[in-house]
């Protein structure tokens, strides 16, 4: 099984800041890495697929990068609606696994 | 636009069977779709449970496989999840989500339901 480690688990930032979240897989996952945003009581929302591709409808301030086993999500110019939980998922091989999540809070 | 809505019993007794259904609306169940189940236990991260294809082929998380049944009913536009012999550890919010685009999306889950909370307790 592929294990995914996400860091940090929580992050405090201010509106307008730039933040980065990282996921490390236990092996090369060939860009089969997605990023999601989740707010309590709502459906998780796909932000980035294939490591670096912005999902239709997701704001351009979200970007993904990385390759091999290490991937990052960067949010520039944080907006109030961005304060949420973010998690990554590898879909390279089953069982598909998730990172532990990053809770982004307002400083 | 496809919309997913989970429904479940809310409360299940230990050793019983948890049954959750996901209704698909606003679009068709495409031949390329794989329908996934994911859960989030209190205070824990997300756990991938398994998936079912349009044709009914299933892939299960080995950690849960012996207790799982995932099925698809295309006539009702529904996907179902059953977990047998439940314990308190199965208490979670259960989500269904659409995957299956191994080309462009690299199997990302592009549509999710809002989830249904199931508590295992006597």
PDB file of C-alpha atoms in Angstrom:
ATOM      1  CA  UNK A   1       0.000   0.000   0.000  1.00  0.00           C
ATOM      2  CA  UNK A   2       1.093   3.575  -0.697  1.00  0.00           C
ATOM      3  CA  UNK A   3       1.270   5.826   2.343  1.00  0.00           C
ATOM      4  CA  UNK A   4       0.791   9.571   1.959  1.00  0.00           C
ATOM      5  CA  UNK A   5       2.141  12.015   4.515  1.00  0.00           C
ATOM      6  CA  UNK A   6       0.734  15.538   4.420  1.00  0.00           C
ATOM      7  CA  UNK A   7       2.262  18.556   6.143  1.00  0.00           C
ATOM      8  CA  UNK A   8       1.595  20.698   7.979  1.00  0.00           C
ATOM      9  CA  UNK A   9      -1.489  19.360   9.737  1.00  0.00           C
ATOM     10  CA  UNK A  10      -2.570  22.899  10.542  1.00  0.00           C
ATOM     11  CA  UNK A  11      -1.616  26.320   9.322  1.00  0.00           C
ATOM     12  CA  UNK A  12      -2.480  29.855  10.379  1.00  0.00           C
ATOM     13  CA  UNK A  13      -2.379  32.599   7.791  1.00  0.00           C
ATOM     14  CA  UNK A  14      -3.853  35.974   6.940  1.00  0.00           C
ATOM     15  CA  UNK A  15      -5.915  37.177   4.018  1.00  0.00           C
ATOM     16  CA  UNK A  16      -3.530  37.983   1.179  1.00  0.00           C
ATOM     17  CA  UNK A  17      -0.848  35.509   2.298  1.00  0.00           C
ATOM     18  CA  UNK A  18       0.711  32.743   0.244  1.00  0.00           C
ATOM     19  CA  UNK A  19       0.706  29.253   1.736  1.00  0.00           C
ATOM     20  CA  UNK A  20       2.029  25.880   0.660  1.00  0.00           C
ATOM     21  CA  UNK A  21       0.957  22.380   1.690  1.00  0.00           C
ATOM     22  CA  UNK A  22       3.032  19.311   0.875  1.00  0.00           C
ATOM     23  CA  UNK A  23       2.257  15.634   0.362  1.00  0.00           C
ATOM     24  CA  UNK A  24       4.892  12.940   0.295  1.00  0.00           C
ATOM     25  CA  UNK A  25       4.034   9.495  -1.000  1.00  0.00           C
ATOM     26  CA  UNK A  26       5.910   6.371   0.003  1.00  0.00           C
ATOM     27  CA  UNK A  27       6.773   5.744  -3.650  1.00  0.00           C
ATOM     28  CA  UNK A  28       6.620   7.352  -7.066  1.00  0.00           C
ATOM     29  CA  UNK A  29       2.966   7.960  -7.937  1.00  0.00           C
ATOM     30  CA  UNK A  30       3.467   9.388 -11.393  1.00  0.00           C
ATOM     31  CA  UNK A  31       1.376  12.558 -10.946  1.00  0.00           C
ATOM     32  CA  UNK A  32      -1.690  10.575  -9.831  1.00  0.00           C
ATOM     33  CA  UNK A  33      -2.152  13.129  -7.095  1.00  0.00           C
ATOM     34  CA  UNK A  34      -5.220  15.267  -6.469  1.00  0.00           C
ATOM     35  CA  UNK A  35      -5.968  18.092  -4.059  1.00  0.00           C
ATOM     36  CA  UNK A  36      -9.355  18.737  -2.475  1.00  0.00           C
ATOM     37  CA  UNK A  37     -10.892  21.467  -0.365  1.00  0.00           C
ATOM     38  CA  UNK A  38     -13.362  20.553   2.344  1.00  0.00           C
ATOM     39  CA  UNK A  39     -15.581  22.656   4.542  1.00  0.00           C
ATOM     40  CA  UNK A  40     -17.553  20.977   7.297  1.00  0.00           C
ATOM     41  CA  UNK A  41     -21.022  19.938   6.218  1.00  0.00           C
ATOM     42  CA  UNK A  42     -20.309  20.305   2.536  1.00  0.00           C
ATOM     43  CA  UNK A  43     -19.094  18.038  -0.235  1.00  0.00           C
ATOM     44  CA  UNK A  44     -15.334  17.986  -0.773  1.00  0.00           C
ATOM     45  CA  UNK A  45     -14.349  19.946  -3.861  1.00  0.00           C
ATOM     46  CA  UNK A  46     -11.711  18.884  -6.370  1.00  0.00           C
ATOM     47  CA  UNK A  47      -9.152  21.658  -6.870  1.00  0.00           C
ATOM     48  CA  UNK A  48      -6.183  20.077  -8.634  1.00  0.00           C
ATOM     49  CA  UNK A  49      -5.872  16.830 -10.589  1.00  0.00           C
ATOM     50  CA  UNK A  50      -2.884  15.163 -12.160  1.00  0.00           C
ATOM     51  CA  UNK A  51      -0.639  17.029  -9.703  1.00  0.00           C
ATOM     52  CA  UNK A  52      -0.793  20.390 -11.465  1.00  0.00           C
ATOM     53  CA  UNK A  53      -4.035  20.774 -13.419  1.00  0.00           C
ATOM     54  CA  UNK A  54      -6.618  23.240 -12.169  1.00  0.00           C
ATOM     55  CA  UNK A  55     -10.120  21.806 -12.060  1.00  0.00           C
ATOM     56  CA  UNK A  56     -12.760  23.737 -13.942  1.00  0.00           C
ATOM     57  CA  UNK A  57     -14.287  26.326 -11.663  1.00  0.00           C
ATOM     58  CA  UNK A  58     -11.426  26.388  -9.165  1.00  0.00           C
ATOM     59  CA  UNK A  59      -9.862  29.836  -8.701  1.00  0.00           C
ATOM     60  CA  UNK A  60      -6.515  30.431 -10.377  1.00  0.00           C
ATOM     61  CA  UNK A  61      -4.894  31.343  -7.058  1.00  0.00           C
ATOM     62  CA  UNK A  62      -4.707  27.593  -6.436  1.00  0.00           C
ATOM     63  CA  UNK A  63      -1.816  25.766  -8.061  1.00  0.00           C
ATOM     64  CA  UNK A  64      -0.210  22.360  -7.785  1.00  0.00           C
ATOM     65  CA  UNK A  65       3.296  21.177  -8.478  1.00  0.00           C
ATOM     66  CA  UNK A  66       5.604  18.275  -7.925  1.00  0.00           C
ATOM     67  CA  UNK A  67       6.572  14.957  -9.377  1.00  0.00           C
ATOM     68  CA  UNK A  68       7.629  11.496  -8.350  1.00  0.00           C
ATOM     69  CA  UNK A  69       6.714  11.172  -4.701  1.00  0.00           C
ATOM     70  CA  UNK A  70       6.561  14.814  -3.554  1.00  0.00           C
ATOM     71  CA  UNK A  71       3.777  17.240  -4.407  1.00  0.00           C
ATOM     72  CA  UNK A  72       2.652  20.667  -3.242  1.00  0.00           C
ATOM     73  CA  UNK A  73      -0.461  22.804  -3.245  1.00  0.00           C
ATOM     74  CA  UNK A  74       0.090  26.550  -3.183  1.00  0.00           C
ATOM     75  CA  UNK A  75      -2.558  29.158  -2.543  1.00  0.00           C
ATOM     76  CA  UNK A  76      -1.593  32.721  -3.351  1.00  0.00           C
ATOM     77  CA  UNK A  77      -3.433  35.830  -2.179  1.00  0.00           C
ATOM     78  CA  UNK A  78      -5.530  33.966   0.376  1.00  0.00           C
ATOM     79  CA  UNK A  79      -9.183  34.910   0.403  1.00  0.00           C
ATOM     80  CA  UNK A  80     -11.618  34.554   3.329  1.00  0.00           C
ATOM     81  CA  UNK A  81     -13.391  31.674   1.594  1.00  0.00           C
ATOM     82  CA  UNK A  82     -10.130  29.710   1.375  1.00  0.00           C
ATOM     83  CA  UNK A  83     -10.013  28.974   5.084  1.00  0.00           C
ATOM     84  CA  UNK A  84     -10.908  25.307   5.054  1.00  0.00           C
ATOM     85  CA  UNK A  85      -9.332  21.860   5.232  1.00  0.00           C
ATOM     86  CA  UNK A  86      -7.207  20.628   2.355  1.00  0.00           C
ATOM     87  CA  UNK A  87      -6.226  17.071   1.634  1.00  0.00           C
ATOM     88  CA  UNK A  88      -4.406  15.193  -1.073  1.00  0.00           C
ATOM     89  CA  UNK A  89      -5.089  11.771  -2.510  1.00  0.00           C
ATOM     90  CA  UNK A  90      -3.043   9.353  -4.584  1.00  0.00           C
ATOM     91  CA  UNK A  91      -4.944   7.392  -7.210  1.00  0.00           C
ATOM     92  CA  UNK A  92      -1.894   5.616  -8.609  1.00  0.00           C
ATOM     93  CA  UNK A  93      -2.803   2.276  -7.090  1.00  0.00           C
ATOM     94  CA  UNK A  94      -5.430   0.811  -4.818  1.00  0.00           C
ATOM     95  CA  UNK A  95      -6.115   1.205  -2.001  1.00  0.00           C
ATOM     96  CA  UNK A  96      -6.178   4.860  -2.954  1.00  0.00           C
ATOM     97  CA  UNK A  97      -4.908   6.780   0.062  1.00  0.00           C
ATOM     98  CA  UNK A  98      -5.290  10.266   1.419  1.00  0.00           C
ATOM     99  CA  UNK A  99      -3.000  12.602   3.233  1.00  0.00           C
ATOM    100  CA  UNK A 100      -3.977  13.433   6.802  1.00  0.00           C
ATOM    101  CA  UNK A 101      -5.335  16.847   5.876  1.00  0.00           C
ATOM    102  CA  UNK A 102      -4.265  20.428   6.538  1.00  0.00           C
ATOM    103  CA  UNK A 103      -6.583  22.749   8.435  1.00  0.00           C
ATOM    104  CA  UNK A 104      -6.030  26.306   7.241  1.00  0.00           C
ATOM    105  CA  UNK A 105      -7.093  28.837   9.827  1.00  0.00           C
ATOM    106  CA  UNK A 106      -7.260  32.594   9.953  1.00  0.00           C
ATOM    107  CA  UNK A 107      -4.429  34.157  11.921  1.00  0.00           C
TER     108      UNK A 107
ATOM    109  CA  UNK B   1     -24.219  18.623 -13.651  1.00  0.00           C
ATOM    110  CA  UNK B   2     -24.054  15.368 -11.721  1.00  0.00           C
ATOM    111  CA  UNK B   3     -25.165  15.523  -8.092  1.00  0.00           C
ATOM    112  CA  UNK B   4     -24.599  12.824  -5.495  1.00  0.00           C
ATOM    113  CA  UNK B   5     -26.703  12.371  -2.382  1.00  0.00           C
ATOM    114  CA  UNK B   6     -25.939   9.806   0.276  1.00  0.00           C
ATOM    115  CA  UNK B   7     -28.531   8.400   2.634  1.00  0.00           C
ATOM    116  CA  UNK B   8     -28.158   6.046   5.543  1.00  0.00           C
ATOM    117  CA  UNK B   9     -29.661   4.776   8.798  1.00  0.00           C
ATOM    118  CA  UNK B  10     -27.928   7.225  11.117  1.00  0.00           C
ATOM    119  CA  UNK B  11     -27.517   4.630  13.864  1.00  0.00           C
ATOM    120  CA  UNK B  12     -26.445   0.988  13.622  1.00  0.00           C
ATOM    121  CA  UNK B  13     -25.985  -1.486  16.454  1.00  0.00           C
ATOM    122  CA  UNK B  14     -22.635  -3.202  16.958  1.00  0.00           C
ATOM    123  CA  UNK B  15     -22.291  -6.454  15.016  1.00  0.00           C
ATOM    124  CA  UNK B  16     -25.012  -5.305  12.651  1.00  0.00           C
ATOM    125  CA  UNK B  17     -24.845  -4.274   8.994  1.00  0.00           C
ATOM    126  CA  UNK B  18     -24.343  -0.695   7.867  1.00  0.00           C
ATOM    127  CA  UNK B  19     -26.118   0.132   4.600  1.00  0.00           C
ATOM    128  CA  UNK B  20     -25.642   3.426   2.791  1.00  0.00           C
ATOM    129  CA  UNK B  21     -26.994   4.461  -0.597  1.00  0.00           C
ATOM    130  CA  UNK B  22     -25.788   7.103  -3.023  1.00  0.00           C
ATOM    131  CA  UNK B  23     -28.306   8.569  -5.459  1.00  0.00           C
ATOM    132  CA  UNK B  24     -26.955   9.967  -8.720  1.00  0.00           C
ATOM    133  CA  UNK B  25     -28.913  12.776 -10.346  1.00  0.00           C
ATOM    134  CA  UNK B  26     -28.469  15.520 -12.907  1.00  0.00           C
ATOM    135  CA  UNK B  27     -26.622  13.315 -15.352  1.00  0.00           C
ATOM    136  CA  UNK B  28     -26.096   9.792 -16.528  1.00  0.00           C
ATOM    137  CA  UNK B  29     -23.923   7.049 -15.108  1.00  0.00           C
ATOM    138  CA  UNK B  30     -21.315   6.828 -17.842  1.00  0.00           C
ATOM    139  CA  UNK B  31     -19.620   3.586 -18.854  1.00  0.00           C
ATOM    140  CA  UNK B  32     -16.281   5.077 -17.856  1.00  0.00           C
ATOM    141  CA  UNK B  33     -17.373   6.038 -14.327  1.00  0.00           C
ATOM    142  CA  UNK B  34     -16.110   4.341 -11.215  1.00  0.00           C
ATOM    143  CA  UNK B  35     -18.101   5.126  -8.080  1.00  0.00           C
ATOM    144  CA  UNK B  36     -16.093   5.381  -4.904  1.00  0.00           C
ATOM    145  CA  UNK B  37     -16.893   5.222  -1.219  1.00  0.00           C
ATOM    146  CA  UNK B  38     -14.777   7.191   1.244  1.00  0.00           C
ATOM    147  CA  UNK B  39     -15.265   7.655   4.977  1.00  0.00           C
ATOM    148  CA  UNK B  40     -14.018  10.005   7.660  1.00  0.00           C
ATOM    149  CA  UNK B  41     -14.044   8.784  11.239  1.00  0.00           C
ATOM    150  CA  UNK B  42     -14.224  11.282  14.111  1.00  0.00           C
ATOM    151  CA  UNK B  43     -10.904  12.996  14.563  1.00  0.00           C
ATOM    152  CA  UNK B  44      -9.301  10.964  11.817  1.00  0.00           C
ATOM    153  CA  UNK B  45      -8.429  11.431   8.200  1.00  0.00           C
ATOM    154  CA  UNK B  46     -10.109  10.119   5.109  1.00  0.00           C
ATOM    155  CA  UNK B  47     -10.152   6.414   4.315  1.00  0.00           C
ATOM    156  CA  UNK B  48     -10.852   5.012   0.863  1.00  0.00           C
ATOM    157  CA  UNK B  49     -13.306   2.137   1.176  1.00  0.00           C
ATOM    158  CA  UNK B  50     -13.698   0.876  -2.372  1.00  0.00           C
ATOM    159  CA  UNK B  51     -15.196   1.440  -5.797  1.00  0.00           C
ATOM    160  CA  UNK B  52     -17.565  -0.059  -8.326  1.00  0.00           C
ATOM    161  CA  UNK B  53     -17.552   0.306 -12.084  1.00  0.00           C
ATOM    162  CA  UNK B  54     -20.473   0.835 -14.431  1.00  0.00           C
ATOM    163  CA  UNK B  55     -20.414  -2.890 -15.171  1.00  0.00           C
ATOM    164  CA  UNK B  56     -20.352  -3.850 -11.501  1.00  0.00           C
ATOM    165  CA  UNK B  57     -16.665  -4.687 -11.117  1.00  0.00           C
ATOM    166  CA  UNK B  58     -15.471  -3.874  -7.624  1.00  0.00           C
ATOM    167  CA  UNK B  59     -12.187  -3.006  -5.950  1.00  0.00           C
ATOM    168  CA  UNK B  60     -12.073  -3.007  -2.175  1.00  0.00           C
ATOM    169  CA  UNK B  61      -9.680  -1.707   0.439  1.00  0.00           C
ATOM    170  CA  UNK B  62      -7.987  -4.872   1.736  1.00  0.00           C
ATOM    171  CA  UNK B  63      -8.307  -3.576   5.292  1.00  0.00           C
ATOM    172  CA  UNK B  64     -12.099  -3.778   4.989  1.00  0.00           C
ATOM    173  CA  UNK B  65     -12.606  -6.241   2.160  1.00  0.00           C
ATOM    174  CA  UNK B  66     -13.955  -9.157   4.186  1.00  0.00           C
ATOM    175  CA  UNK B  67     -16.843  -7.036   5.435  1.00  0.00           C
ATOM    176  CA  UNK B  68     -17.715  -5.021   2.329  1.00  0.00           C
ATOM    177  CA  UNK B  69     -20.201  -5.171  -0.480  1.00  0.00           C
ATOM    178  CA  UNK B  70     -20.405  -2.354  -3.012  1.00  0.00           C
ATOM    179  CA  UNK B  71     -22.952  -2.557  -5.793  1.00  0.00           C
ATOM    180  CA  UNK B  72     -24.495  -0.470  -8.545  1.00  0.00           C
ATOM    181  CA  UNK B  73     -28.116  -0.308  -9.693  1.00  0.00           C
ATOM    182  CA  UNK B  74     -28.191   1.536 -12.995  1.00  0.00           C
ATOM    183  CA  UNK B  75     -31.965   1.283 -13.253  1.00  0.00           C
ATOM    184  CA  UNK B  76     -32.259   3.354 -10.093  1.00  0.00           C
ATOM    185  CA  UNK B  77     -29.103   5.447 -10.628  1.00  0.00           C
ATOM    186  CA  UNK B  78     -27.848   4.292  -7.239  1.00  0.00           C
ATOM    187  CA  UNK B  79     -24.685   2.934  -5.678  1.00  0.00           C
ATOM    188  CA  UNK B  80     -24.818   1.005  -2.427  1.00  0.00           C
ATOM    189  CA  UNK B  81     -22.376   0.208   0.324  1.00  0.00           C
ATOM    190  CA  UNK B  82     -22.841  -2.504   2.935  1.00  0.00           C
ATOM    191  CA  UNK B  83     -20.452  -3.096   5.815  1.00  0.00           C
ATOM    192  CA  UNK B  84     -21.003  -6.198   7.924  1.00  0.00           C
ATOM    193  CA  UNK B  85     -20.094  -6.893  11.535  1.00  0.00           C
ATOM    194  CA  UNK B  86     -19.713  -3.227  12.406  1.00  0.00           C
ATOM    195  CA  UNK B  87     -18.019  -1.885  15.508  1.00  0.00           C
ATOM    196  CA  UNK B  88     -17.608   1.580  16.966  1.00  0.00           C
ATOM    197  CA  UNK B  89     -14.596   1.973  14.678  1.00  0.00           C
ATOM    198  CA  UNK B  90     -16.989   2.098  11.719  1.00  0.00           C
ATOM    199  CA  UNK B  91     -18.607   5.275  13.059  1.00  0.00           C
ATOM    200  CA  UNK B  92     -17.920   7.849  10.351  1.00  0.00           C
ATOM    201  CA  UNK B  93     -19.269  10.183   7.724  1.00  0.00           C
ATOM    202  CA  UNK B  94     -19.609   8.153   4.550  1.00  0.00           C
ATOM    203  CA  UNK B  95     -19.117   9.865   1.191  1.00  0.00           C
ATOM    204  CA  UNK B  96     -19.660   8.682  -2.341  1.00  0.00           C
ATOM    205  CA  UNK B  97     -17.619  10.204  -5.135  1.00  0.00           C
ATOM    206  CA  UNK B  98     -17.163   9.785  -8.885  1.00  0.00           C
ATOM    207  CA  UNK B  99     -13.873   8.737 -10.395  1.00  0.00           C
ATOM    208  CA  UNK B 100     -12.803   6.715 -13.380  1.00  0.00           C
ATOM    209  CA  UNK B 101     -11.264   9.216 -15.752  1.00  0.00           C
ATOM    210  CA  UNK B 102      -7.815   7.643 -15.838  1.00  0.00           C
ATOM    211  CA  UNK B 103      -6.794   9.770 -18.775  1.00  0.00           C
ATOM    212  CA  UNK B 104      -7.329  13.474 -18.234  1.00  0.00           C
ATOM    213  CA  UNK B 105      -8.204  13.503 -14.545  1.00  0.00           C
ATOM    214  CA  UNK B 106      -5.873  10.655 -13.556  1.00  0.00           C
ATOM    215  CA  UNK B 107      -8.765   9.161 -11.622  1.00  0.00           C
ATOM    216  CA  UNK B 108      -9.322  12.180  -9.415  1.00  0.00           C
ATOM    217  CA  UNK B 109     -12.689  12.212  -7.661  1.00  0.00           C
ATOM    218  CA  UNK B 110     -14.411  15.081  -9.420  1.00  0.00           C
ATOM    219  CA  UNK B 111     -17.888  14.915  -7.864  1.00  0.00           C
ATOM    220  CA  UNK B 112     -18.640  14.191  -4.207  1.00  0.00           C
ATOM    221  CA  UNK B 113     -21.752  13.928  -2.132  1.00  0.00           C
ATOM    222  CA  UNK B 114     -22.135  15.819   1.138  1.00  0.00           C
ATOM    223  CA  UNK B 115     -21.845  12.621   3.143  1.00  0.00           C
ATOM    224  CA  UNK B 116     -24.057  10.812   5.597  1.00  0.00           C
ATOM    225  CA  UNK B 117     -23.135  10.279   9.234  1.00  0.00           C
ATOM    226  CA  UNK B 118     -23.441   6.782  10.628  1.00  0.00           C
ATOM    227  CA  UNK B 119     -22.951   6.048  14.317  1.00  0.00           C
ATOM    228  CA  UNK B 120     -22.364   2.520  15.569  1.00  0.00           C
ATOM    229  CA  UNK B 121     -23.714   2.257  19.080  1.00  0.00           C
ATOM    230  CA  UNK B 122     -25.985   0.098  21.169  1.00  0.00           C
TER     231      UNK B 122
END
